[in-house]
Tab-separated table of C-alpha atoms in Angstrom:
chain	number	residue	atom	x	y	z
Z	17	UNK	CA	16.815	21.533	-0.717
Z	18	UNK	CA	17.109	18.251	1.168
Z	19	UNK	CA	14.503	19.383	3.689
Z	20	UNK	CA	12.032	20.145	0.911
Z	21	UNK	CA	12.730	16.725	-0.619
Z	22	UNK	CA	12.021	14.986	2.692
Z	23	UNK	CA	8.855	17.012	3.274
Z	24	UNK	CA	7.512	16.222	-0.199
Z	25	UNK	CA	8.393	12.540	0.177
Z	26	UNK	CA	6.666	12.288	3.531
Z	27	UNK	CA	3.644	14.206	2.247
Z	28	UNK	CA	3.208	11.998	-0.815
Z	29	UNK	CA	3.573	8.794	1.181
Z	30	UNK	CA	1.125	10.113	3.771
Z	31	UNK	CA	-1.439	10.550	1.007
Z	32	UNK	CA	-0.686	7.063	-0.335
Z	33	UNK	CA	-1.041	5.645	3.181
Z	34	UNK	CA	-4.414	7.341	3.565
Z	35	UNK	CA	-5.563	5.745	0.304
Z	36	UNK	CA	-4.420	2.311	1.512
Z	37	UNK	CA	-6.318	2.792	4.771
Z	38	UNK	CA	-9.372	3.870	2.773
Z	39	UNK	CA	-9.130	0.717	0.622
Z	40	UNK	CA	-8.844	-1.383	3.763
Z	41	UNK	CA	-11.921	0.235	5.278
Z	42	UNK	CA	-13.891	-0.415	2.079
Z	43	UNK	CA	-12.834	-4.072	2.172
Z	44	UNK	CA	-13.727	-4.351	5.859
Z	45	UNK	CA	-17.131	-2.713	5.315
Z	46	UNK	CA	-17.904	-4.967	2.361
Z	47	UNK	CA	-16.881	-8.039	4.362
Z	48	UNK	CA	-19.185	-7.091	7.229
Z	49	UNK	CA	-22.191	-6.155	5.089
Z	50	UNK	CA	-22.033	-8.939	2.492
Z	51	UNK	CA	-20.827	-11.785	4.661
Z	52	UNK	CA	-18.110	-12.677	2.121
Z	53	UNK	CA	-14.539	-13.009	3.290
Z	54	UNK	CA	-12.517	-10.357	1.481
Z	55	UNK	CA	-9.302	-10.901	3.381
Z	56	UNK	CA	-9.059	-7.262	4.392
Z	57	UNK	CA	-6.304	-8.111	6.874
Z	58	UNK	CA	-4.059	-9.266	4.013
Z	59	UNK	CA	-3.733	-5.582	3.162
Z	60	UNK	CA	-1.250	-5.275	6.026
Z	61	UNK	CA	1.481	-7.091	4.093
Z	62	UNK	CA	1.614	-4.657	1.137
Z	63	UNK	CA	1.333	-1.738	3.550
Z	64	UNK	CA	4.290	-3.023	5.563
Z	65	UNK	CA	6.367	-3.660	2.446
Z	66	UNK	CA	5.693	-0.174	1.098
Z	67	UNK	CA	6.452	1.362	4.489
Z	68	UNK	CA	9.703	-0.584	4.695
Z	69	UNK	CA	10.680	0.623	1.215
Z	70	UNK	CA	10.003	4.242	2.095
Z	71	UNK	CA	11.919	3.958	5.363
Z	72	UNK	CA	14.798	2.313	3.492
Z	73	UNK	CA	15.131	5.293	1.178
Z	74	UNK	CA	14.703	7.863	3.952
Z	75	UNK	CA	17.327	6.203	6.169
Z	76	UNK	CA	19.849	5.617	3.368
Z	77	UNK	CA	19.564	9.262	2.260
Z	78	UNK	CA	19.828	8.419	-1.414
Z	79	UNK	CA	17.787	9.274	-4.466
Z	80	UNK	CA	14.442	7.546	-4.851
Z	81	UNK	CA	15.701	4.893	-7.255
Z	82	UNK	CA	18.759	2.762	-7.617
Z	83	UNK	CA	18.825	0.821	-4.356
Z	84	UNK	CA	17.898	-2.817	-5.136
Z	85	UNK	CA	16.576	-3.549	-1.656
Z	86	UNK	CA	14.371	-0.476	-1.537
Z	87	UNK	CA	13.186	-1.013	-5.095
Z	88	UNK	CA	12.305	-4.640	-4.373
Z	89	UNK	CA	10.324	-3.662	-1.275
Z	90	UNK	CA	8.395	-0.985	-3.153
Z	91	UNK	CA	7.797	-3.231	-6.171
Z	92	UNK	CA	6.581	-6.220	-4.169
Z	93	UNK	CA	4.331	-4.025	-2.024
Z	94	UNK	CA	2.872	-2.390	-5.122
Z	95	UNK	CA	2.215	-5.708	-6.862
Z	96	UNK	CA	0.520	-7.174	-3.789
Z	97	UNK	CA	-1.557	-4.020	-3.363
Z	98	UNK	CA	-2.664	-4.195	-6.997
Z	99	UNK	CA	-3.601	-7.861	-6.643
Z	100	UNK	CA	-5.589	-7.095	-3.505
Z	101	UNK	CA	-7.426	-4.261	-5.259
Z	102	UNK	CA	-8.293	-6.440	-8.263
Z	103	UNK	CA	-9.481	-9.242	-5.978
Z	104	UNK	CA	-11.660	-6.828	-4.015
Z	105	UNK	CA	-13.100	-5.419	-7.224
Z	106	UNK	CA	-13.945	-8.950	-8.329
Z	107	UNK	CA	-15.777	-9.599	-5.089
Z	108	UNK	CA	-17.695	-6.346	-5.223
Z	109	UNK	CA	-18.758	-6.685	-8.870
Z	110	UNK	CA	-19.911	-10.274	-8.523
Z	111	UNK	CA	-17.043	-12.052	-10.238
Z	112	UNK	CA	-15.821	-15.203	-8.574
Z	113	UNK	CA	-12.020	-15.463	-8.336
């Protein structure tokens, strides 16, 4: 059962990673075509925090909640990713942040 848990965890985070890369490519494309600075390289920080949180839980071999360090890494990465997405949406829809 543990092997299935690890496979499903890695699969779901692989999909999430692909979505983050896709968001980064959209930001990079918009920056190049519009001439506006979107800060697409700031996407690396949330990606690193989320990766660190996932690695924390995989290395500690515990359930997916309950570890304060892992939870803090995942939470901070998620908040920064949400802020980046909202900022990018503002740029692309014409709002000025």
